[in-house]
Tab-separated table of C-alpha atoms in Angstrom:
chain	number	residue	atom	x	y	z
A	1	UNK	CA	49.085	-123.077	85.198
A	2	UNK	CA	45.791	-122.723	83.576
A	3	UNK	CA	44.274	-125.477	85.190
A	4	UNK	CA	45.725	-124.491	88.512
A	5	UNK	CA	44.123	-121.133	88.598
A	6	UNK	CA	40.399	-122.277	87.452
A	7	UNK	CA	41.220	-124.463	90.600
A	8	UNK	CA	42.002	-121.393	92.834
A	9	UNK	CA	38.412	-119.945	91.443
A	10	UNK	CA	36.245	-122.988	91.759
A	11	UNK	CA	37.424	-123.245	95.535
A	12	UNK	CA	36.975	-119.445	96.310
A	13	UNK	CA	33.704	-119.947	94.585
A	14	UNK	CA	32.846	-122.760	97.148
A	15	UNK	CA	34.042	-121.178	99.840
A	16	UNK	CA	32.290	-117.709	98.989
A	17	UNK	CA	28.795	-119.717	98.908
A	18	UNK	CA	29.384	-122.095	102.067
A	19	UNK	CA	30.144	-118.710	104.152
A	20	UNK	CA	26.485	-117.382	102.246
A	21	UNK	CA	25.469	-120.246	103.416
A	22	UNK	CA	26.931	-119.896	106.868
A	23	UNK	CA	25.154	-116.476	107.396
A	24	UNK	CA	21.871	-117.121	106.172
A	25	UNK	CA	21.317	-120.057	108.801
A	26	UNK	CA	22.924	-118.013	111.550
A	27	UNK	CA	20.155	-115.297	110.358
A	28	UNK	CA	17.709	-117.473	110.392
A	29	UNK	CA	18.298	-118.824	114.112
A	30	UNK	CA	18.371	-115.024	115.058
A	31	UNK	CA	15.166	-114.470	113.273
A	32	UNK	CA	13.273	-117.553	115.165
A	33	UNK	CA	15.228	-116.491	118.319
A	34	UNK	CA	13.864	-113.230	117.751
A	35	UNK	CA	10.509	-114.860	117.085
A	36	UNK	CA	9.937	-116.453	119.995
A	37	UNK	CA	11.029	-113.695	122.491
A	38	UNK	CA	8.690	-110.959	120.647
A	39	UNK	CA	5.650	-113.835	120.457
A	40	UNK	CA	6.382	-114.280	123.976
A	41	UNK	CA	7.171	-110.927	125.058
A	42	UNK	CA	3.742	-109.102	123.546
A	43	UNK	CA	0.953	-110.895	125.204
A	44	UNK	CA	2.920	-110.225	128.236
A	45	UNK	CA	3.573	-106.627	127.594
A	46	UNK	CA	-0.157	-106.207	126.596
A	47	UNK	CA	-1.090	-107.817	130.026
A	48	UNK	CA	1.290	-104.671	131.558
A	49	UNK	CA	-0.428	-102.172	129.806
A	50	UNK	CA	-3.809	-103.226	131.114
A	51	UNK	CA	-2.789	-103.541	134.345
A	52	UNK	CA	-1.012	-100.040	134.478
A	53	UNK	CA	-4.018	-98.628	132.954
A	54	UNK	CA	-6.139	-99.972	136.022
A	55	UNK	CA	-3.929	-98.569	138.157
A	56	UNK	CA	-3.862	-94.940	136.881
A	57	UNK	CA	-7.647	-94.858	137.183
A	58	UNK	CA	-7.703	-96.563	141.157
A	59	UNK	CA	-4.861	-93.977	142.108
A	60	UNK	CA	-6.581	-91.443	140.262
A	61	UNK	CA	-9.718	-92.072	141.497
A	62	UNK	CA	-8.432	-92.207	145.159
A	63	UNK	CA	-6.779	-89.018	144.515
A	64	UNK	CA	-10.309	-87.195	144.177
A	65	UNK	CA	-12.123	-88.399	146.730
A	66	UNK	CA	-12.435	-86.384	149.868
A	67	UNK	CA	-12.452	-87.577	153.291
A	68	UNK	CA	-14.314	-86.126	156.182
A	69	UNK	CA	-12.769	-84.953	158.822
A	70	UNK	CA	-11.430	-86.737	161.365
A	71	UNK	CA	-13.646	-86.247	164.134
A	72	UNK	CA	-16.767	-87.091	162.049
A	73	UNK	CA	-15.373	-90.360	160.752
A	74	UNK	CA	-15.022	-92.839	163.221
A	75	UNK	CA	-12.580	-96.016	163.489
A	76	UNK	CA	-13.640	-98.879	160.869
A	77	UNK	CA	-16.151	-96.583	159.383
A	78	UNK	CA	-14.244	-96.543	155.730
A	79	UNK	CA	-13.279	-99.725	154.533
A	80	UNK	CA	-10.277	-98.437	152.256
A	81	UNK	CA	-6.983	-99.907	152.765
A	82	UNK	CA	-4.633	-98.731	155.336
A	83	UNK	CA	-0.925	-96.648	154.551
A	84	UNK	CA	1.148	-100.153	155.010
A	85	UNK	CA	-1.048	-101.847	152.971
A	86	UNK	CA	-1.218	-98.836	150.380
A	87	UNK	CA	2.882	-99.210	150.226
A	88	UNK	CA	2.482	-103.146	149.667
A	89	UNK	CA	0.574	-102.350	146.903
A	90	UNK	CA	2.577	-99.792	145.536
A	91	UNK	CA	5.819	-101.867	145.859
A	92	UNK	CA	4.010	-105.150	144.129
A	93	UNK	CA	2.907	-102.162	141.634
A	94	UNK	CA	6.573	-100.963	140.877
A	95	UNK	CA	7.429	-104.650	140.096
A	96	UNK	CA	4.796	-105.749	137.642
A	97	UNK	CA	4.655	-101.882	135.525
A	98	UNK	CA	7.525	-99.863	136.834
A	99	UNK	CA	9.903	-102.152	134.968
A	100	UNK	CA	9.448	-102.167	131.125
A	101	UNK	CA	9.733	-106.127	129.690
A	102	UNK	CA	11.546	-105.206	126.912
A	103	UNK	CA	14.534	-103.924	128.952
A	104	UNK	CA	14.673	-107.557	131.079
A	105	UNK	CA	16.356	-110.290	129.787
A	106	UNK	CA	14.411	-113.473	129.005
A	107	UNK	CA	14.977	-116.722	130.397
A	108	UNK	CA	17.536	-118.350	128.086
A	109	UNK	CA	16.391	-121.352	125.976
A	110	UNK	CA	19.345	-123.531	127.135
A	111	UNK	CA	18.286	-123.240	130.824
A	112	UNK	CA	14.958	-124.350	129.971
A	113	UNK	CA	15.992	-126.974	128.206
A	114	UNK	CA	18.531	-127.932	131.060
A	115	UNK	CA	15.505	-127.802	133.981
A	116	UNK	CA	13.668	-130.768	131.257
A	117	UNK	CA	16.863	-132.680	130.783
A	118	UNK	CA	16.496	-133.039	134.585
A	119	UNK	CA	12.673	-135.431	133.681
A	120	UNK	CA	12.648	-138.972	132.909
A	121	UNK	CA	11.269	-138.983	129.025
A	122	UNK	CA	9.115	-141.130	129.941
A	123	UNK	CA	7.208	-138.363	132.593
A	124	UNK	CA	7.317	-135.903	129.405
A	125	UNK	CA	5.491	-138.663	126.967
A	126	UNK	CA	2.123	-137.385	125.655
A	127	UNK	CA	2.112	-134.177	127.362
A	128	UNK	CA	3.472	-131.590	125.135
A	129	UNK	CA	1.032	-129.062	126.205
A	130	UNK	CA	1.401	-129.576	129.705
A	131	UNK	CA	5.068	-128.813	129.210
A	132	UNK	CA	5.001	-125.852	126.939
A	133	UNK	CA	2.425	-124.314	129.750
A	134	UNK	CA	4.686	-125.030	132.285
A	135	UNK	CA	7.771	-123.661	130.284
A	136	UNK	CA	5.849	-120.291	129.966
A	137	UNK	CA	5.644	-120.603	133.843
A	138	UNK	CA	8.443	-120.514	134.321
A	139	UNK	CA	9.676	-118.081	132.293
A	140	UNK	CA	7.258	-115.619	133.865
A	141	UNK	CA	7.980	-116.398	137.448
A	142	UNK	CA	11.583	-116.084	136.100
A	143	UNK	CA	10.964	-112.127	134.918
A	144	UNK	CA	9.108	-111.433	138.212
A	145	UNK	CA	11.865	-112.518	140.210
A	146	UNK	CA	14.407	-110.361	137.945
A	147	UNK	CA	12.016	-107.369	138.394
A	148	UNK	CA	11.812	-108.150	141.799
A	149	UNK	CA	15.742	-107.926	142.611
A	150	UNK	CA	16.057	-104.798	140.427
A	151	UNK	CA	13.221	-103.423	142.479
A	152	UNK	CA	14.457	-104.360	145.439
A	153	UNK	CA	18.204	-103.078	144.666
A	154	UNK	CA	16.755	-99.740	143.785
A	155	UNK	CA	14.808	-99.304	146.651
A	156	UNK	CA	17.542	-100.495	149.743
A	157	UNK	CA	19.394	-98.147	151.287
A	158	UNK	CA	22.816	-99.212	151.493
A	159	UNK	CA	23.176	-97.820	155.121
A	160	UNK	CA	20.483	-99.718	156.836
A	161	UNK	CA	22.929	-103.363	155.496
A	162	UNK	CA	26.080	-101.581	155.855
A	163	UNK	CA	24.779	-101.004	159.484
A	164	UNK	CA	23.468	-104.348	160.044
A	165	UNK	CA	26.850	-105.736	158.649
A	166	UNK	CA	29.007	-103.924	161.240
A	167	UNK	CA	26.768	-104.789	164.431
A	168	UNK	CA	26.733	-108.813	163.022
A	169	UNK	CA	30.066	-109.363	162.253
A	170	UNK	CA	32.662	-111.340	164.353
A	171	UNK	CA	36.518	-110.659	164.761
A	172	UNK	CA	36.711	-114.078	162.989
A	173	UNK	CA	34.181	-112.733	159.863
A	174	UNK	CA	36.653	-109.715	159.499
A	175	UNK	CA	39.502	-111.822	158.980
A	176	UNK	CA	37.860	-114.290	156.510
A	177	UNK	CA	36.893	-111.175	154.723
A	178	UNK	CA	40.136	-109.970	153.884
A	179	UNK	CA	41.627	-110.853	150.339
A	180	UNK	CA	43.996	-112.245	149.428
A	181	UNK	CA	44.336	-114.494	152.507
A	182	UNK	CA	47.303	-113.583	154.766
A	183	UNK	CA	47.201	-117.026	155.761
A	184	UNK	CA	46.563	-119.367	152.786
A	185	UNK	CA	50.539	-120.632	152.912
A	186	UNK	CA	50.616	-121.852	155.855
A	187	UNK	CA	46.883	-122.913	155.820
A	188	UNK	CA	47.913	-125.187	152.798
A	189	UNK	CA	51.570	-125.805	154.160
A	190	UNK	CA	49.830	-127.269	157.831
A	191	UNK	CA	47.620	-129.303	155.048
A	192	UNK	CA	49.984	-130.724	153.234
A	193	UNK	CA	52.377	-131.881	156.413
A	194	UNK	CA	49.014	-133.166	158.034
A	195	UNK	CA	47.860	-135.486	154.504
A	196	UNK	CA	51.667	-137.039	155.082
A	197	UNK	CA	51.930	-137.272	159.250
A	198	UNK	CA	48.959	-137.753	160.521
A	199	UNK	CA	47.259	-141.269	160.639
A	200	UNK	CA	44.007	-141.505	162.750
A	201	UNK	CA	42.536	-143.426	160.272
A	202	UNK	CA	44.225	-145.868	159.495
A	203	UNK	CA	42.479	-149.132	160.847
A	204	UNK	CA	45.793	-149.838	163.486
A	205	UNK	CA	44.479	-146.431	165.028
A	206	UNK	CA	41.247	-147.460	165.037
A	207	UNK	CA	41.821	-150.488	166.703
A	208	UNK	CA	43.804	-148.722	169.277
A	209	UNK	CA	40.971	-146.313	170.096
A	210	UNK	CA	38.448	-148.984	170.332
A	211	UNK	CA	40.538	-151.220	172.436
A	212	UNK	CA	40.901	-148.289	174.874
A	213	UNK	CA	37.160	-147.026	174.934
A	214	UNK	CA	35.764	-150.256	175.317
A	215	UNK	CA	38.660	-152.172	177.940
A	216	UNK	CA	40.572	-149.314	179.855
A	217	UNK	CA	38.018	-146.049	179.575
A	218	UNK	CA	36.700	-146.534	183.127
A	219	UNK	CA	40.348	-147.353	184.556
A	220	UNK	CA	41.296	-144.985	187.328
A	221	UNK	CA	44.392	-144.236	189.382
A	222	UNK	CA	42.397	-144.410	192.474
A	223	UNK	CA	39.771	-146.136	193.061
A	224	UNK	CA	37.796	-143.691	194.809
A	225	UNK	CA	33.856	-146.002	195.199
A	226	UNK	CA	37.181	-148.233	197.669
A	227	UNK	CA	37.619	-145.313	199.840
A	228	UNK	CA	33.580	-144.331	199.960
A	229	UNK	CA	32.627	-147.888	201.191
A	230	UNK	CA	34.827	-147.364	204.447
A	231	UNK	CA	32.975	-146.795	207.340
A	232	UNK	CA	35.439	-145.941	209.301
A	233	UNK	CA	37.933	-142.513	209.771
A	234	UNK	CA	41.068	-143.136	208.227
A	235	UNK	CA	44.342	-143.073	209.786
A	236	UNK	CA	46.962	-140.904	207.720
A	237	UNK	CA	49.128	-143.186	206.866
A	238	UNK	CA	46.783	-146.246	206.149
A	239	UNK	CA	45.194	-143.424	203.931
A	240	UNK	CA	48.549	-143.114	201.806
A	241	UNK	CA	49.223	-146.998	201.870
A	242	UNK	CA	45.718	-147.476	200.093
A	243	UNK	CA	46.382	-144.563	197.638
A	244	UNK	CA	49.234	-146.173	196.609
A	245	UNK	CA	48.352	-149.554	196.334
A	246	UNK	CA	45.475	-148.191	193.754
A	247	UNK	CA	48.201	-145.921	191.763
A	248	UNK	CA	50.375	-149.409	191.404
A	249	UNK	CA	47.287	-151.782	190.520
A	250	UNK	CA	46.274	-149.468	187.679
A	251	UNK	CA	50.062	-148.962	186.673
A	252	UNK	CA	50.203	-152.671	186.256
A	253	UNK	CA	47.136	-152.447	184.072
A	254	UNK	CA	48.477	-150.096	181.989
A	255	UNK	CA	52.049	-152.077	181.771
A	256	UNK	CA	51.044	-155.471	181.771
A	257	UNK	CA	47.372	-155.824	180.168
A	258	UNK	CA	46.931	-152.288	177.969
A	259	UNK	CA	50.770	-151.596	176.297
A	260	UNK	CA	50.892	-155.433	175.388
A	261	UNK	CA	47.250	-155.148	173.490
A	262	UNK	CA	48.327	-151.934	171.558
A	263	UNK	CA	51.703	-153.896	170.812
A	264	UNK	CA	49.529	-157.075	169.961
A	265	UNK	CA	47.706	-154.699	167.468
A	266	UNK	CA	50.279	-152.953	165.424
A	267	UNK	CA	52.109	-156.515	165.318
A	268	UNK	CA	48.952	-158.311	164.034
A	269	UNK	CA	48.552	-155.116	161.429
A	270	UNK	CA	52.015	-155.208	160.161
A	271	UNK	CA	51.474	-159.011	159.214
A	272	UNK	CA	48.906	-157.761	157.150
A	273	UNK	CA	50.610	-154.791	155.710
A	274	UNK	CA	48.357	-152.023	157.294
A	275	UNK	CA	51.634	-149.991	158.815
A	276	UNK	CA	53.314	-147.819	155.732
A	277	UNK	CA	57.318	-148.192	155.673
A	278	UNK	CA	57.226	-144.914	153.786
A	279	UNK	CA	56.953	-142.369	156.753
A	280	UNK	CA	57.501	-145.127	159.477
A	281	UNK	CA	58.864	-142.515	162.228
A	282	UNK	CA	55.410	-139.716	161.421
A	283	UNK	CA	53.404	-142.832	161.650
A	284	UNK	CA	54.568	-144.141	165.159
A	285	UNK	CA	54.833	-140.157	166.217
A	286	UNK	CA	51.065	-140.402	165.636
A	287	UNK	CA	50.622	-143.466	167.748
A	288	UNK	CA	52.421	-141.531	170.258
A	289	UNK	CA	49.976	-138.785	170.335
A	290	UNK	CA	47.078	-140.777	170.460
A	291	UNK	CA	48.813	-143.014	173.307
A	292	UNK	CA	49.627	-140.146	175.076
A	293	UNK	CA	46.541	-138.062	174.948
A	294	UNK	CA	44.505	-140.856	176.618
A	295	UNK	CA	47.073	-141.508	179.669
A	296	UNK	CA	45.960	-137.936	179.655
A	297	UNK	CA	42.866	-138.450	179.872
A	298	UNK	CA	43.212	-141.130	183.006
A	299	UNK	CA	45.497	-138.783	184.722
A	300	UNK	CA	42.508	-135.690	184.269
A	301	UNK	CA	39.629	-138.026	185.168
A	302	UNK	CA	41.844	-139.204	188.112
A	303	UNK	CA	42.923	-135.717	189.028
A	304	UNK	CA	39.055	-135.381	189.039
A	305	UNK	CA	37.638	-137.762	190.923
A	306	UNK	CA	40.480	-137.573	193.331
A	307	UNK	CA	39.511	-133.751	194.253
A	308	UNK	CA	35.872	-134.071	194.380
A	309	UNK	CA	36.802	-136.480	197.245
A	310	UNK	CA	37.228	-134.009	199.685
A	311	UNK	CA	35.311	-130.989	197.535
A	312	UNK	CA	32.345	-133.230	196.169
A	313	UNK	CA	30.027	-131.039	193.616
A	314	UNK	CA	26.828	-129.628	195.079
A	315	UNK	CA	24.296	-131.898	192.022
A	316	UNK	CA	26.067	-134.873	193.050
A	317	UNK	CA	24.504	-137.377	195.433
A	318	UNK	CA	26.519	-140.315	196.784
A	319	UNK	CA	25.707	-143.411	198.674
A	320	UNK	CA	28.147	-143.128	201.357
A	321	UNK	CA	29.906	-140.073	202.263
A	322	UNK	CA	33.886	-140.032	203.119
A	323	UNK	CA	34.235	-140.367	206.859
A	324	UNK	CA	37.825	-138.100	206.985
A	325	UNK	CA	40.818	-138.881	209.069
A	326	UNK	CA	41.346	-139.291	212.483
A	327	UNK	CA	43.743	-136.821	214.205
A	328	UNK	CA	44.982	-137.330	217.687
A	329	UNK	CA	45.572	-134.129	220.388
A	330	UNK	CA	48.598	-135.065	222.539
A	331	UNK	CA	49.984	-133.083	225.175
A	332	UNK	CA	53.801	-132.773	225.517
A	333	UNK	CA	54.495	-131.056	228.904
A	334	UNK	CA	52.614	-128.099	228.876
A	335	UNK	CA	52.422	-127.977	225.433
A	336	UNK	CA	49.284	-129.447	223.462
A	337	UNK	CA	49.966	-130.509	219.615
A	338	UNK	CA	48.178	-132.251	216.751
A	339	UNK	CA	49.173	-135.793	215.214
A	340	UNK	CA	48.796	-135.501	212.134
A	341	UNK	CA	49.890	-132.016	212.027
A	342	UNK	CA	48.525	-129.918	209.928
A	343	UNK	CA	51.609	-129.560	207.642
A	344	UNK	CA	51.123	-133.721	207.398
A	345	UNK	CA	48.122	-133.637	205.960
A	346	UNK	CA	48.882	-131.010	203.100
A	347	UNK	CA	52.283	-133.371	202.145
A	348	UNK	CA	50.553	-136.451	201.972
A	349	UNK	CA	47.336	-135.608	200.376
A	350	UNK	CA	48.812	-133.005	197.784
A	351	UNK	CA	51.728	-135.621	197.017
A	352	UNK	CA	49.465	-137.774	195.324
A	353	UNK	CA	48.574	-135.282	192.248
A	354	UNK	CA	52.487	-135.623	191.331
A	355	UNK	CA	52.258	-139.346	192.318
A	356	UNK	CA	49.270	-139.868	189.453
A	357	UNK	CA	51.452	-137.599	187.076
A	358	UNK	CA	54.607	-139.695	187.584
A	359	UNK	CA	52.440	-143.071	187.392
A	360	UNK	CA	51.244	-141.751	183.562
A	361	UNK	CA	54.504	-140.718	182.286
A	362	UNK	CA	56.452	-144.421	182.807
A	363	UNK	CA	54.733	-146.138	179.372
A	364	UNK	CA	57.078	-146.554	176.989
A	365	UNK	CA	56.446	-145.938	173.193
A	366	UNK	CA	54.721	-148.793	171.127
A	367	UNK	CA	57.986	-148.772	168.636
A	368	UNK	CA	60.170	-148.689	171.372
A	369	UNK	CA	59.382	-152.635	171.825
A	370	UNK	CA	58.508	-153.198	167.821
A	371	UNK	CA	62.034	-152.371	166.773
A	372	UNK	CA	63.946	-152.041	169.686
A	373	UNK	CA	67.178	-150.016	169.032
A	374	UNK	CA	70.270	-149.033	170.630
A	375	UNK	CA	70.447	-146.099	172.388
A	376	UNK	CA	68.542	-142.971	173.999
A	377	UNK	CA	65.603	-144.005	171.469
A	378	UNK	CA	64.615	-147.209	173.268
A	379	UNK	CA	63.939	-145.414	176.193
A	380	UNK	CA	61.435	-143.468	175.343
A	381	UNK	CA	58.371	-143.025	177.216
A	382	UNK	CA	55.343	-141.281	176.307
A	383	UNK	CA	54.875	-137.954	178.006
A	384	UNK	CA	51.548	-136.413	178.984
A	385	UNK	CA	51.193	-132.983	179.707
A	386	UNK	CA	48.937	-132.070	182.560
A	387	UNK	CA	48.243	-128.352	182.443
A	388	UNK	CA	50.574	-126.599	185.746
A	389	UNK	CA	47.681	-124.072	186.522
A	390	UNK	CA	45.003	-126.926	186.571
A	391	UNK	CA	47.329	-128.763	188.619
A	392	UNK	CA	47.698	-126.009	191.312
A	393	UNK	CA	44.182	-124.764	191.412
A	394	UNK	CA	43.110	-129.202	192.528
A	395	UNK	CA	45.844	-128.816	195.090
A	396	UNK	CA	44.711	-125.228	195.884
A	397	UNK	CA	41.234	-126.812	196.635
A	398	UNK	CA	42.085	-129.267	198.355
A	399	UNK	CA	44.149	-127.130	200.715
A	400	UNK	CA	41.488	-124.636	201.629
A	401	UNK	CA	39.493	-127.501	202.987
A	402	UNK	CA	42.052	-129.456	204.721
A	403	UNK	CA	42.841	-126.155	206.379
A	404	UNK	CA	39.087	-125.289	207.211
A	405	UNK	CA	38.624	-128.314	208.848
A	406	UNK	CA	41.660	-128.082	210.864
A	407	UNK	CA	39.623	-125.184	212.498
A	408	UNK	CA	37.348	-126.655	214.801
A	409	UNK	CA	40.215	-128.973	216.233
A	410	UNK	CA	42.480	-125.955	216.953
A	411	UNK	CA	39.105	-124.620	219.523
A	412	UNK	CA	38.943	-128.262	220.894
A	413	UNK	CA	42.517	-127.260	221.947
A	414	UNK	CA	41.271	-123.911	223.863
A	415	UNK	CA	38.709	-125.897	225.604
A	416	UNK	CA	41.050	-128.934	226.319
A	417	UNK	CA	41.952	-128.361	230.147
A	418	UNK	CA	42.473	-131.888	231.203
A	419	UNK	CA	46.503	-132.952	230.936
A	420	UNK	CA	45.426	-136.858	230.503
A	421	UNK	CA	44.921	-136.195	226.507
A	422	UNK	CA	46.940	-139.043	225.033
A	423	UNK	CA	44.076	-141.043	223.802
A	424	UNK	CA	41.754	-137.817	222.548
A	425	UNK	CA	40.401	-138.766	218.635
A	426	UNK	CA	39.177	-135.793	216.921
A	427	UNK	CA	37.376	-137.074	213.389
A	428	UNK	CA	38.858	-134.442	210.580
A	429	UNK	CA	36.375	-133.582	207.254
């Protein structure tokens, strides 16, 4: 027992003079802390004082001098400095002397020592004094710019940003503003199903999208430099023959030479074990988007090309211009009558915007033909979606002019007095 309590005292007696210990360095880094911040605090709050002293006697002496009037001084005449450069000088003023030192915090050692961590040792060999002169630099520039922002805080009136805010700021602003965001969960819920269904880059997709940009990107549903080259009026119906012939050929291209490339691709990439198993039916969904949105594409740039035919855009020059249709007048009895009618011309020409959406809409999808199944699911043809209103305002177009052009043919009509008409040709556009 006896030897267990002179135990007890030894180690309280150890402990007692490790915590003196303890203290007295933690003292002693205060003192040094404390050290350095007065050593480098007083030359700098000396430099203050002068300064401030200077100042009192320029603003005191420009408070007694008198001025002449103004009529007896003329412009240029005094060479003191003008009111905006006065309140430049009184606003550099409030930040070196209206801010007392001692009530700024100094730059922290461990920042300081942080900035030099950032230079090579071998930059800071031999040039101690370089570096303590550029510590105490810094650490000046650093209390400027703190008396700066505490001058400047002071000084702003909170109306004139509060003002500024409200004229800047964007419907779009005002919602990111708001906290907590009313539309994080389903922000990170469309996230999270987009990291497992979507997959544009995987190098299959890739291959797809280069194999269409670089092969099939100038394919066309009608081949519209054909119809410029004629030199000749068209007849309706040989108009509509060629039209079709051009939907087919590129229909063909799309069956026959593009589908088997993508299949070619994703079979050549499942050999070497680029297509996940995992989320097989997300991954070909995404081959279906990407399949679909460039027959899109064709069908738009078709669409396009096809209406600029007969409305062609004021900056654009071509080599040959369209030479229309030809439309015959033919008398029956006593009655006098168009062929092509009118109502012929609207048919044909607007039938072939549904023609070039039915001619995108027959591909079937790529996994249709991968792993063919039994079934609704094989087939399954990729679906693009042409806009309805985009659709009607080409037709719309196209209308308008077929119908203005119809115009001087109906007063060839009025005109017409001759009953031998069977072989009159009236060019149309």
């Amino acid at each position: 027992k006896q030897w267990y309590q002179r135990r007890v005292v030894i180690t309280a007696g150890r402990r007692k003079k490790f915590e003196n210990m303890r203290k007295k360095s933690e003292q002693g880094q205060q003192d040094v802390s404390a050290r350095r911040t007065a050593a480098f605090q007083k030359p700098k709050k000396d430099r203050e004082n002068f300064r401030q002293a200077l100042i009192n006697i320029l603003m005191q002496s420009e408070n007694d001098m008198t001025l002449p009037p103004d009529d007896i001084v003329s412009p240029g005449e005094l060479d003191g400095p003008s009111s905006q450069e006065k309140d430049i000088l009184r606003y550099y003023y409030y930040i070196q002397n209206g801010i007392d030192t001692e009530h700024v915090a100094p730059m922290e050692d461990i920042w300081l020592d942080n900035v030099l961590s950032l230079v090579p040792n071998r930059l800071k060999d031999g040039l101690a004094d370089y570096i303590e002169l550029l510590s105490d630099e810094m650490r000046e520039d650093y209390l400027l710019s703190v008396k700066k922002a505490i001058v400047d805080f002071v000084l702003r009136d909170p109306r004139e940003k509060e003002d500024a805010e409200d004229k800047n700021i964007t419907p779009i602003m005002k919602e990111l503003r708001v906290v907590p965001k009313p539309w994080a969960k389903s922000y990170i819920a469309a996230k999270g199903a987009m990291q497992k269904i979507l997959y544009i880059t995987n190098p299959t997709m890739c291959s797809v999208l280069d194999s269409w940009n670089h092969s099939f990107g100038c394919l066309r549903l009608v081949d519209v430099e054909e119809i410029l080259m004629r030199t000749e009026s068209f007849e309706l119906n040989n108009f509509q023959s060629l039209c079709m012939r051009h939907v087919e050929a590129a229909k063909d291209t799309l069956l026959k030479k593009w589908f088997p490339e993508v299949q070619n691709i994703f079979y050549q990439g499942n050999k070497s074990k680029q297509i996940t198993h995992t989320h097989l039916d997300a991954f070909f969904n995404s081959v279906s988007v990407l399949m679909t949105s460039q027959l899109r594409s064709l069908c738009m740039d078709s669409i396009a090309d096809y209406q600029q035919l007969y409305c062609p855009p004021s900056d654009i020059v071509r080599k040959n211009d369209f030479q229309g249709f030809i439309v015959r007048l033919v008398l029956e009895g006593t009655d006098m009558k168009f062929e092509p009618s009118l109502s012929d011309f609207e048919t044909v020409l607007l039938n072939v915007f549904d023609v070039f959406i039915k001619a995108v809409s027959m591909v079937p999808r790529v996994e249709t033909k991968l792993y063919p199944v039994e079934g609704a699911r094989s087939k399954a043809t990729l679906k693009p979606v042409i806009a309805e209103n985009h659709i009607v305002a080409m037709k719309d177009s196209v209308q308008k002019v077929v119908q203005r052009e119809f115009i001087p043919a109906q007063e060839h009509t009025k005109k017409e007095k001759s009953t031998d008409c069977d072989s009159a040709l009236i060019p149309l556009l």
